[in-house]
PDB file of C-alpha atoms in Angstrom:
ATOM      1  CA  ILE A 239     -21.248  -1.535   6.740  1.00 91.00           C
ATOM      2  CA  GLN A 240     -21.549  -0.428   3.126  1.00 93.00           C
ATOM      3  CA  ARG A 241     -25.248   0.310   3.427  1.00 94.00           C
ATOM      4  CA  TYR A 242     -24.666   2.388   6.558  1.00 95.00           C
ATOM      5  CA  ALA A 243     -21.808   4.328   4.920  1.00 93.00           C
ATOM      6  CA  ILE A 244     -23.895   5.241   1.877  1.00 95.00           C
ATOM      7  CA  GLU A 245     -27.050   6.132   3.785  1.00 95.00           C
ATOM      8  CA  HIS A 246     -25.264   8.187   6.444  1.00 95.00           C
ATOM      9  CA  SER A 247     -22.802  10.205   4.342  1.00 92.00           C
ATOM     10  CA  ARG A 248     -23.522  13.580   2.799  1.00 94.00           C
ATOM     11  CA  LEU A 249     -22.738  12.551  -0.777  1.00 94.00           C
ATOM     12  CA  HIS A 250     -23.653   8.838  -0.367  1.00 95.00           C
ATOM     13  CA  ILE A 251     -20.195   7.687  -1.400  1.00 95.00           C
ATOM     14  CA  PRO A 252     -19.455   3.967  -0.864  1.00 95.00           C
ATOM     15  CA  ILE A 253     -16.484   2.855   1.198  1.00 94.00           C
ATOM     16  CA  ILE A 254     -13.667   0.688  -0.085  1.00 93.00           C
ATOM     17  CA  PHE A 255     -13.024  -2.286   2.203  1.00 91.00           C
ATOM     18  CA  GLY A 256      -9.422  -3.504   2.443  1.00 93.00           C
ATOM     19  CA  VAL A 257      -7.996  -6.690   3.942  1.00 94.00           C
ATOM     20  CA  ASP A 258      -4.669  -8.535   4.132  1.00 95.00           C
ATOM     21  CA  ALA A 259      -4.875 -11.633   1.922  1.00 96.00           C
ATOM     22  CA  VAL A 260      -1.191 -12.131   1.191  1.00 96.00           C
ATOM     23  CA  HIS A 261      -1.148 -15.892   0.607  1.00 96.00           C
ATOM     24  CA  GLY A 262      -4.846 -16.499   0.194  1.00 95.00           C
ATOM     25  CA  LEU A 263      -7.705 -15.135   2.276  1.00 94.00           C
ATOM     26  CA  GLY A 264      -6.816 -16.548   5.668  1.00 89.00           C
ATOM     27  CA  HIS A 265      -9.583 -14.961   7.735  1.00 87.00           C
ATOM     28  CA  PRO A 266     -12.781 -16.919   6.916  1.00 89.00           C
ATOM     29  CA  PHE A 267     -13.209 -20.530   7.986  1.00 88.00           C
ATOM     30  CA  GLU A 268     -12.176 -22.994   5.263  1.00 86.00           C
ATOM     31  CA  ALA A 269     -10.918 -20.377   2.826  1.00 89.00           C
ATOM     32  CA  THR A 270      -7.950 -21.436   0.680  1.00 92.00           C
ATOM     33  CA  LEU A 271      -4.402 -20.846   1.894  1.00 94.00           C
ATOM     34  CA  PHE A 272      -1.403 -20.937  -0.426  1.00 96.00           C
ATOM     35  CA  PRO A 273       2.302 -21.247   0.389  1.00 95.00           C
ATOM     36  CA  GLN A 274       3.840 -18.182   1.945  1.00 96.00           C
ATOM     37  CA  SER A 275       5.383 -15.931  -0.677  1.00 97.00           C
ATOM     38  CA  ILE A 276       8.975 -17.147  -0.180  1.00 97.00           C
ATOM     39  CA  GLY A 277       7.747 -20.679  -0.987  1.00 97.00           C
ATOM     40  CA  MET A 278       5.774 -19.502  -3.989  1.00 97.00           C
ATOM     41  CA  GLY A 279       8.814 -17.630  -5.265  1.00 97.00           C
ATOM     42  CA  ALA A 280      10.914 -20.774  -4.941  1.00 97.00           C
ATOM     43  CA  THR A 281       8.738 -22.451  -7.570  1.00 97.00           C
ATOM     44  CA  TRP A 282       9.711 -19.839 -10.215  1.00 97.00           C
ATOM     45  CA  ASP A 283       6.176 -20.486 -11.508  1.00 98.00           C
ATOM     46  CA  VAL A 284       4.521 -17.255 -12.595  1.00 98.00           C
ATOM     47  CA  ALA A 285       1.395 -19.086 -13.789  1.00 98.00           C
ATOM     48  CA  LEU A 286       0.932 -20.575 -10.327  1.00 97.00           C
ATOM     49  CA  ALA A 287       1.322 -17.156  -8.682  1.00 97.00           C
ATOM     50  CA  GLU A 288      -1.294 -15.739 -11.038  1.00 97.00           C
ATOM     51  CA  ALA A 289      -3.696 -18.622 -10.371  1.00 96.00           C
ATOM     52  CA  ALA A 290      -3.310 -18.098  -6.606  1.00 97.00           C
ATOM     53  CA  GLY A 291      -4.100 -14.423  -7.129  1.00 96.00           C
ATOM     54  CA  ARG A 292      -7.254 -15.322  -9.059  1.00 94.00           C
ATOM     55  CA  ALA A 293      -8.461 -17.691  -6.352  1.00 94.00           C
ATOM     56  CA  THR A 294      -7.763 -15.093  -3.670  1.00 95.00           C
ATOM     57  CA  ARG A 295      -9.713 -12.550  -5.698  1.00 94.00           C
ATOM     58  CA  GLN A 296     -12.741 -14.845  -5.952  1.00 91.00           C
ATOM     59  CA  GLN A 297     -12.788 -15.476  -2.210  1.00 91.00           C
ATOM     60  CA  LEU A 298     -12.326 -11.791  -1.394  1.00 92.00           C
ATOM     61  CA  LEU A 299     -15.306 -10.915  -3.558  1.00 90.00           C
ATOM     62  CA  ALA A 300     -17.349 -13.685  -1.938  1.00 88.00           C
ATOM     63  CA  THR A 301     -16.849 -12.009   1.448  1.00 88.00           C
ATOM     64  CA  GLY A 302     -17.334  -8.406   0.274  1.00 86.00           C
ATOM     65  CA  GLY A 303     -13.683  -7.360   0.121  1.00 89.00           C
ATOM     66  CA  ASN A 304     -12.447  -5.371  -2.859  1.00 93.00           C
ATOM     67  CA  TRP A 305      -9.003  -4.164  -1.804  1.00 97.00           C
ATOM     68  CA  ASN A 306      -6.193  -6.620  -1.103  1.00 97.00           C
ATOM     69  CA  PHE A 307      -3.154  -5.319   0.788  1.00 98.00           C
ATOM     70  CA  ALA A 308      -0.884  -7.596  -1.259  1.00 98.00           C
ATOM     71  CA  PRO A 309       1.491  -8.533  -2.796  1.00 98.00           C
ATOM     72  CA  VAL A 310       4.605  -7.791  -0.729  1.00 98.00           C
ATOM     73  CA  GLN A 311       7.182  -6.691  -3.303  1.00 98.00           C
ATOM     74  CA  ASP A 312      10.001  -6.169  -0.815  1.00 98.00           C
ATOM     75  CA  ILE A 313      13.196  -8.073  -1.611  1.00 97.00           C
ATOM     76  CA  ALA A 314      14.514 -10.884   0.623  1.00 97.00           C
ATOM     77  CA  ARG A 315      17.746  -9.430   2.022  1.00 94.00           C
ATOM     78  CA  ASP A 316      18.095 -10.415   5.702  1.00 93.00           C
ATOM     79  CA  ASN A 317      16.592 -13.616   7.114  1.00 91.00           C
ATOM     80  CA  ARG A 318      16.604 -12.149  10.619  1.00 94.00           C
ATOM     81  CA  TRP A 319      13.782  -9.883   9.479  1.00 94.00           C
ATOM     82  CA  GLY A 320      10.466 -11.166  10.824  1.00 94.00           C
ATOM     83  CA  ARG A 321       8.654 -10.668   7.521  1.00 96.00           C
ATOM     84  CA  TYR A 322      11.277 -12.371   5.349  1.00 96.00           C
ATOM     85  CA  TYR A 323       8.800 -15.150   4.498  1.00 97.00           C
ATOM     86  CA  GLU A 324       6.398 -12.577   2.978  1.00 97.00           C
ATOM     87  CA  THR A 325       8.868 -11.715   0.200  1.00 98.00           C
ATOM     88  CA  TRP A 326       9.016 -13.634  -3.097  1.00 98.00           C
ATOM     89  CA  ALA A 327      12.765 -13.843  -3.605  1.00 98.00           C
ATOM     90  CA  GLU A 328      16.180 -12.247  -3.194  1.00 97.00           C
ATOM     91  CA  ALA A 329      16.483 -11.661  -6.954  1.00 97.00           C
ATOM     92  CA  PRO A 330      14.796  -8.442  -8.117  1.00 97.00           C
ATOM     93  CA  ALA A 331      13.863  -9.835 -11.548  1.00 98.00           C
ATOM     94  CA  LEU A 332      12.242 -12.955 -10.073  1.00 98.00           C
ATOM     95  CA  ALA A 333      10.339 -10.965  -7.435  1.00 98.00           C
ATOM     96  CA  ALA A 334       9.150  -8.558 -10.122  1.00 98.00           C
ATOM     97  CA  ALA A 335       7.893 -11.362 -12.372  1.00 98.00           C
ATOM     98  CA  ILE A 336       6.145 -13.369  -9.656  1.00 98.00           C
ATOM     99  CA  GLY A 337       4.606 -10.231  -8.156  1.00 98.00           C
ATOM    100  CA  ALA A 338       3.388  -8.998 -11.533  1.00 98.00           C
ATOM    101  CA  ALA A 339       1.664 -12.326 -12.168  1.00 97.00           C
ATOM    102  CA  ASN A 340       0.056 -12.251  -8.718  1.00 97.00           C
ATOM    103  CA  VAL A 341      -1.211  -8.700  -9.320  1.00 97.00           C
ATOM    104  CA  ARG A 342      -2.743  -9.787 -12.629  1.00 95.00           C
ATOM    105  CA  GLY A 343      -4.530 -12.626 -10.847  1.00 96.00           C
ATOM    106  CA  ILE A 344      -5.818 -10.456  -8.004  1.00 96.00           C
ATOM    107  CA  GLN A 345      -7.073  -7.770 -10.390  1.00 95.00           C
ATOM    108  CA  GLY A 346      -8.311 -10.152 -13.048  1.00 88.00           C
ATOM    109  CA  GLY A 347      -5.676  -9.081 -15.560  1.00 61.00           C
ATOM    110  CA  GLY A 348      -7.159  -5.601 -15.532  1.00 58.00           C
ATOM    111  CA  PHE A 349     -10.243  -3.811 -14.314  1.00 57.00           C
ATOM    112  CA  ASP A 350     -12.948  -6.241 -15.352  1.00 58.00           C
ATOM    113  CA  SER A 351     -16.071  -6.696 -13.215  1.00 63.00           C
ATOM    114  CA  PRO A 352     -16.494  -7.479 -10.369  1.00 66.00           C
ATOM    115  CA  LYS A 353     -13.233  -5.937  -9.276  1.00 89.00           C
ATOM    116  CA  VAL A 354     -10.465  -6.147  -6.668  1.00 95.00           C
ATOM    117  CA  ALA A 355      -7.523  -3.758  -6.220  1.00 97.00           C
ATOM    118  CA  ALA A 356      -4.035  -5.079  -5.471  1.00 97.00           C
ATOM    119  CA  THR A 357      -1.448  -3.235  -3.357  1.00 98.00           C
ATOM    120  CA  VAL A 358       2.292  -3.179  -3.962  1.00 98.00           C
ATOM    121  CA  LYS A 359       4.032  -2.869  -0.602  1.00 98.00           C
ATOM    122  CA  HIS A 360       6.037  -1.631   1.302  1.00 97.00           C
ATOM    123  CA  PHE A 361       7.550   1.201  -0.708  1.00 98.00           C
ATOM    124  CA  ALA A 362      10.547   1.270  -0.540  1.00 97.00           C
ATOM    125  CA  GLY A 363      13.467  -0.617   0.959  1.00 96.00           C
ATOM    126  CA  TYR A 364      11.472  -1.943   3.904  1.00 97.00           C
ATOM    127  CA  SER A 365      13.133  -5.353   4.073  1.00 97.00           C
ATOM    128  CA  GLN A 366      16.718  -4.337   4.768  1.00 96.00           C
ATOM    129  CA  SER A 367      16.685  -2.696   8.165  1.00 95.00           C
ATOM    130  CA  ILE A 368      19.962  -2.085   9.953  1.00 95.00           C
ATOM    131  CA  ASN A 369      19.422  -4.809  12.568  1.00 95.00           C
ATOM    132  CA  GLY A 370      16.813  -7.199  11.170  1.00 93.00           C
ATOM    133  CA  HIS A 371      14.048  -5.651  13.267  1.00 95.00           C
ATOM    134  CA  ASP A 372      10.732  -4.486  11.818  1.00 94.00           C
ATOM    135  CA  ARG A 373       9.704  -0.856  11.371  1.00 94.00           C
ATOM    136  CA  VAL A 374      13.177   0.554  11.946  1.00 94.00           C
ATOM    137  CA  GLU A 375      15.716   2.413   9.848  1.00 96.00           C
ATOM    138  CA  ALA A 376      17.430   1.316   6.660  1.00 96.00           C
ATOM    139  CA  GLN A 377      20.650   2.841   5.343  1.00 97.00           C
ATOM    140  CA  LEU A 378      20.574   2.342   1.574  1.00 97.00           C
ATOM    141  CA  PRO A 379      22.771   4.111  -0.975  1.00 97.00           C
ATOM    142  CA  ILE A 380      20.458   5.645  -3.570  1.00 96.00           C
ATOM    143  CA  ARG A 381      22.008   3.688  -6.462  1.00 97.00           C
ATOM    144  CA  TYR A 382      21.533   0.463  -4.465  1.00 97.00           C
ATOM    145  CA  LEU A 383      17.939   1.400  -3.642  1.00 97.00           C
ATOM    146  CA  GLN A 384      17.173   2.127  -7.289  1.00 97.00           C
ATOM    147  CA  ASP A 385      18.996  -0.867  -8.788  1.00 97.00           C
ATOM    148  CA  ILE A 386      18.111  -3.605  -6.287  1.00 97.00           C
ATOM    149  CA  PHE A 387      14.810  -2.629  -4.645  1.00 98.00           C
ATOM    150  CA  LEU A 388      12.835  -0.536  -7.131  1.00 98.00           C
ATOM    151  CA  PRO A 389      12.674  -3.138  -9.953  1.00 98.00           C
ATOM    152  CA  SER A 390      10.598  -5.473  -7.788  1.00 98.00           C
ATOM    153  CA  TYR A 391       8.063  -2.781  -6.910  1.00 98.00           C
ATOM    154  CA  ALA A 392       8.077  -1.679 -10.561  1.00 98.00           C
ATOM    155  CA  GLY A 393       7.078  -5.206 -11.599  1.00 98.00           C
ATOM    156  CA  GLY A 394       3.836  -4.961  -9.643  1.00 98.00           C
ATOM    157  CA  ILE A 395       3.215  -1.350 -10.661  1.00 98.00           C
ATOM    158  CA  ASP A 396       3.785  -2.072 -14.352  1.00 97.00           C
ATOM    159  CA  ALA A 397       1.317  -4.981 -14.080  1.00 96.00           C
ATOM    160  CA  GLY A 398      -1.329  -2.400 -13.158  1.00 95.00           C
ATOM    161  CA  ALA A 399      -1.454  -2.517  -9.354  1.00 97.00           C
ATOM    162  CA  ALA A 400      -4.074   0.005  -8.289  1.00 97.00           C
ATOM    163  CA  THR A 401      -2.492   1.004  -4.983  1.00 98.00           C
ATOM    164  CA  VAL A 402       0.846   1.194  -3.176  1.00 98.00           C
ATOM    165  CA  MET A 403       1.488   0.933   0.577  1.00 98.00           C
ATOM    166  CA  VAL A 404       4.392   2.727   2.263  1.00 98.00           C
ATOM    167  CA  ASN A 405       7.440   1.411   4.141  1.00 98.00           C
ATOM    168  CA  SER A 406       6.885   1.619   7.918  1.00 96.00           C
ATOM    169  CA  GLY A 407      10.539   2.394   8.606  1.00 97.00           C
ATOM    170  CA  SER A 408      12.902   5.159   7.583  1.00 97.00           C
ATOM    171  CA  VAL A 409      15.347   5.310   4.696  1.00 97.00           C
ATOM    172  CA  ASN A 410      18.601   7.216   5.177  1.00 97.00           C
ATOM    173  CA  GLY A 411      17.246   9.038   8.210  1.00 96.00           C
ATOM    174  CA  ILE A 412      13.879  10.084   6.765  1.00 97.00           C
ATOM    175  CA  PRO A 413      10.689   8.177   7.667  1.00 98.00           C
ATOM    176  CA  ALA A 414       9.237   6.829   4.423  1.00 98.00           C
ATOM    177  CA  HIS A 415       5.818   8.260   5.285  1.00 98.00           C
ATOM    178  CA  ALA A 416       7.353  11.749   5.228  1.00 98.00           C
ATOM    179  CA  SER A 417       9.640  11.207   2.242  1.00 98.00           C
ATOM    180  CA  ARG A 418       8.655  13.184  -0.825  1.00 98.00           C
ATOM    181  CA  PHE A 419      11.732  11.716  -2.473  1.00 98.00           C
ATOM    182  CA  LEU A 420      10.318   8.181  -2.171  1.00 98.00           C
ATOM    183  CA  LEU A 421       6.590   8.809  -2.588  1.00 98.00           C
ATOM    184  CA  THR A 422       6.622  11.503  -5.250  1.00 98.00           C
ATOM    185  CA  GLU A 423       9.995  11.650  -7.015  1.00 98.00           C
ATOM    186  CA  GLU A 424      10.716   7.911  -7.134  1.00 98.00           C
ATOM    187  CA  LEU A 425       7.228   6.373  -7.068  1.00 98.00           C
ATOM    188  CA  ARG A 426       5.277   8.801  -9.220  1.00 98.00           C
ATOM    189  CA  HIS A 427       7.908  10.514 -11.347  1.00 98.00           C
ATOM    190  CA  ARG A 428      10.425   7.677 -11.863  1.00 97.00           C
ATOM    191  CA  LEU A 429       8.105   4.637 -11.818  1.00 98.00           C
ATOM    192  CA  GLY A 430       5.066   6.415 -13.253  1.00 97.00           C
ATOM    193  CA  PHE A 431       2.570   5.269 -10.622  1.00 98.00           C
ATOM    194  CA  LYS A 432      -0.831   6.972 -11.024  1.00 97.00           C
ATOM    195  CA  GLY A 433      -2.940   5.261  -8.353  1.00 97.00           C
ATOM    196  CA  VAL A 434      -3.640   5.562  -4.627  1.00 98.00           C
ATOM    197  CA  VAL A 435      -0.880   5.608  -1.973  1.00 98.00           C
ATOM    198  CA  ILE A 436      -1.925   4.319   1.448  1.00 98.00           C
ATOM    199  CA  SER A 437      -0.004   4.482   4.701  1.00 97.00           C
ATOM    200  CA  ASP A 438       0.724   1.384   6.718  1.00 97.00           C
ATOM    201  CA  TYR A 439      -0.966   0.726  10.054  1.00 96.00           C
ATOM    202  CA  GLY A 440      -0.831   3.808  12.287  1.00 94.00           C
ATOM    203  CA  ASP A 441       2.284   5.168  10.633  1.00 97.00           C
ATOM    204  CA  VAL A 442       1.199   8.773  10.073  1.00 97.00           C
ATOM    205  CA  PRO A 443       0.688   9.521  13.801  1.00 96.00           C
ATOM    206  CA  ALA A 444       4.041   7.787  14.361  1.00 96.00           C
ATOM    207  CA  LEU A 445       5.770  10.723  12.658  1.00 97.00           C
ATOM    208  CA  ALA A 446       4.954  12.664  15.846  1.00 97.00           C
ATOM    209  CA  SER A 447       4.821   9.913  18.491  1.00 96.00           C
ATOM    210  CA  ALA A 448       7.743   7.687  17.424  1.00 95.00           C
ATOM    211  CA  TYR A 449       9.957   9.622  15.011  1.00 96.00           C
ATOM    212  CA  HIS A 450       9.413  13.053  16.631  1.00 97.00           C
ATOM    213  CA  ILE A 451       9.816  14.913  13.337  1.00 97.00           C
ATOM    214  CA  ALA A 452       6.460  16.632  13.934  1.00 98.00           C
ATOM    215  CA  ALA A 453       5.280  18.394  17.066  1.00 97.00           C
ATOM    216  CA  ASP A 454       1.732  17.045  16.897  1.00 97.00           C
ATOM    217  CA  LEU A 455      -0.725  15.090  14.759  1.00 97.00           C
ATOM    218  CA  THR A 456      -1.479  18.117  12.581  1.00 98.00           C
ATOM    219  CA  GLY A 457       2.186  18.462  11.688  1.00 98.00           C
ATOM    220  CA  ALA A 458       2.485  14.713  11.085  1.00 98.00           C
ATOM    221  CA  VAL A 459      -0.533  14.689   8.765  1.00 98.00           C
ATOM    222  CA  ALA A 460       0.803  17.681   6.846  1.00 98.00           C
ATOM    223  CA  GLN A 461       4.193  16.040   6.292  1.00 98.00           C
ATOM    224  CA  ALA A 462       2.654  12.748   5.167  1.00 98.00           C
ATOM    225  CA  VAL A 463       0.120  14.307   2.804  1.00 98.00           C
ATOM    226  CA  ASN A 464       2.699  16.635   1.269  1.00 98.00           C
ATOM    227  CA  ALA A 465       5.074  13.697   0.814  1.00 98.00           C
ATOM    228  CA  GLY A 466       2.422  11.842  -1.196  1.00 98.00           C
ATOM    229  CA  ILE A 467       0.072   9.907   1.115  1.00 98.00           C
ATOM    230  CA  ASP A 468      -3.504   9.705  -0.215  1.00 98.00           C
ATOM    231  CA  VAL A 469      -5.100   7.458   2.444  1.00 97.00           C
ATOM    232  CA  SER A 470      -4.077   7.056   6.074  1.00 96.00           C
ATOM    233  CA  MET A 471      -4.580   3.643   7.647  1.00 95.00           C
ATOM    234  CA  THR A 472      -5.608   5.092  10.987  1.00 91.00           C
ATOM    235  CA  PRO A 473      -6.793   2.205  13.182  1.00 87.00           C
ATOM    236  CA  SER A 474      -8.213   3.986  16.202  1.00 88.00           C
ATOM    237  CA  ASP A 475      -8.791   7.705  15.603  1.00 90.00           C
ATOM    238  CA  SER A 476     -10.270   8.567  12.223  1.00 89.00           C
ATOM    239  CA  ALA A 477     -11.932  11.656  13.723  1.00 93.00           C
ATOM    240  CA  GLY A 478      -8.520  12.828  14.913  1.00 94.00           C
ATOM    241  CA  TRP A 479      -7.108  12.385  11.408  1.00 94.00           C
ATOM    242  CA  ASN A 480      -9.958  14.365   9.860  1.00 94.00           C
ATOM    243  CA  SER A 481      -9.603  17.146  12.404  1.00 97.00           C
ATOM    244  CA  ALA A 482      -5.828  17.312  11.981  1.00 98.00           C
ATOM    245  CA  LEU A 483      -6.103  17.457   8.192  1.00 98.00           C
ATOM    246  CA  LEU A 484      -8.620  20.307   8.362  1.00 98.00           C
ATOM    247  CA  GLN A 485      -6.355  22.124  10.807  1.00 98.00           C
ATOM    248  CA  ALA A 486      -3.375  21.625   8.487  1.00 98.00           C
ATOM    249  CA  VAL A 487      -5.317  23.206   5.623  1.00 98.00           C
ATOM    250  CA  ARG A 488      -6.479  26.126   7.782  1.00 98.00           C
ATOM    251  CA  GLN A 489      -2.889  26.750   8.894  1.00 98.00           C
ATOM    252  CA  GLY A 490      -1.671  26.738   5.303  1.00 98.00           C
ATOM    253  CA  LEU A 491       0.427  23.612   5.806  1.00 98.00           C
ATOM    254  CA  VAL A 492      -1.497  21.657   3.133  1.00 98.00           C
ATOM    255  CA  THR A 493      -3.167  23.199   0.090  1.00 98.00           C
ATOM    256  CA  GLU A 494      -6.708  22.410  -1.002  1.00 98.00           C
ATOM    257  CA  ARG A 495      -5.255  21.545  -4.402  1.00 98.00           C
ATOM    258  CA  ARG A 496      -3.202  18.793  -2.758  1.00 98.00           C
ATOM    259  CA  ILE A 497      -6.353  17.433  -1.049  1.00 97.00           C
ATOM    260  CA  ASP A 498      -8.153  17.462  -4.405  1.00 98.00           C
ATOM    261  CA  GLU A 499      -5.382  15.296  -5.908  1.00 98.00           C
ATOM    262  CA  SER A 500      -5.920  12.563  -3.342  1.00 98.00           C
ATOM    263  CA  VAL A 501      -9.716  12.791  -3.503  1.00 97.00           C
ATOM    264  CA  ARG A 502      -9.563  12.441  -7.284  1.00 98.00           C
ATOM    265  CA  ARG A 503      -7.354   9.338  -7.025  1.00 98.00           C
ATOM    266  CA  ILE A 504      -9.580   7.723  -4.381  1.00 98.00           C
ATOM    267  CA  LEU A 505     -12.819   8.420  -6.247  1.00 97.00           C
ATOM    268  CA  THR A 506     -11.264   7.167  -9.486  1.00 96.00           C
ATOM    269  CA  LEU A 507     -10.317   3.914  -7.763  1.00 96.00           C
ATOM    270  CA  LYS A 508     -13.850   3.491  -6.396  1.00 96.00           C
ATOM    271  CA  PHE A 509     -15.319   4.043  -9.862  1.00 94.00           C
ATOM    272  CA  GLN A 510     -12.817   1.590 -11.400  1.00 92.00           C
ATOM    273  CA  LEU A 511     -13.812  -1.008  -8.812  1.00 93.00           C
ATOM    274  CA  GLY A 512     -17.468  -0.563  -9.722  1.00 91.00           C
ATOM    275  CA  LEU A 513     -18.483   0.484  -6.215  1.00 93.00           C
ATOM    276  CA  PHE A 514     -20.810   3.232  -7.411  1.00 93.00           C
ATOM    277  CA  ASP A 515     -22.659   0.719  -9.597  1.00 90.00           C
ATOM    278  CA  HIS A 516     -22.594  -2.281  -7.228  1.00 87.00           C
ATOM    279  CA  PRO A 517     -21.573  -1.161  -3.723  1.00 88.00           C
TER     280      PRO A 517
END
């Protein structure tokens, strides 16, 4: 895949290959699995969480992966929620500490070589939906959001996490993927995050198809990019994304300067991961 991408692209830029390895790399036969995050958090053992991150990193690199969509830094708030077991703890300080250690393990304590990027997810407030269902709305007073939820995400970000993934639901009536308040004011300005923000699975088109806050894909892409999305996880229509983004620029909905910001962040990440030296 990497060889094809480099040989068949205009500027020969390598791809970055991401995978979910939340409690070890569960995809290959006989790879190591660790306890689900809620079990790991129950140990209160930050050294163990870091060691699990290191082992996951080694096995990712052995299979060609260099971007791990983990750790989940959402807070355990409602055990009806189907992803409750993917959280570390109900205590923000504990979740922050365990997640920070796991990030250090996944990334090798920093950008040494060879390299893997960690992902803090799902920003922000994903785990306290109104009814325990997944990908639905949350009603969270801002003080509560900032005091209870943000410290856990900040733990992973302060440990150097290279990327952040966005909440698939909405917060106080605004889909997180269209929330400049969450993705720019809180994430970048308040928490100081400098890296790459990626959408969750298919969530940018959902701004038009599920949330109906955009008339079409072009409008959805414009809202997401202007809110702060750098990369769209678009599972089935990358050509449609590209076309919609170009259309949004032509219509003046997204500036070229805004595109340049995301391109700079993505290229920086690829250089930090060593992909231009060892694709």
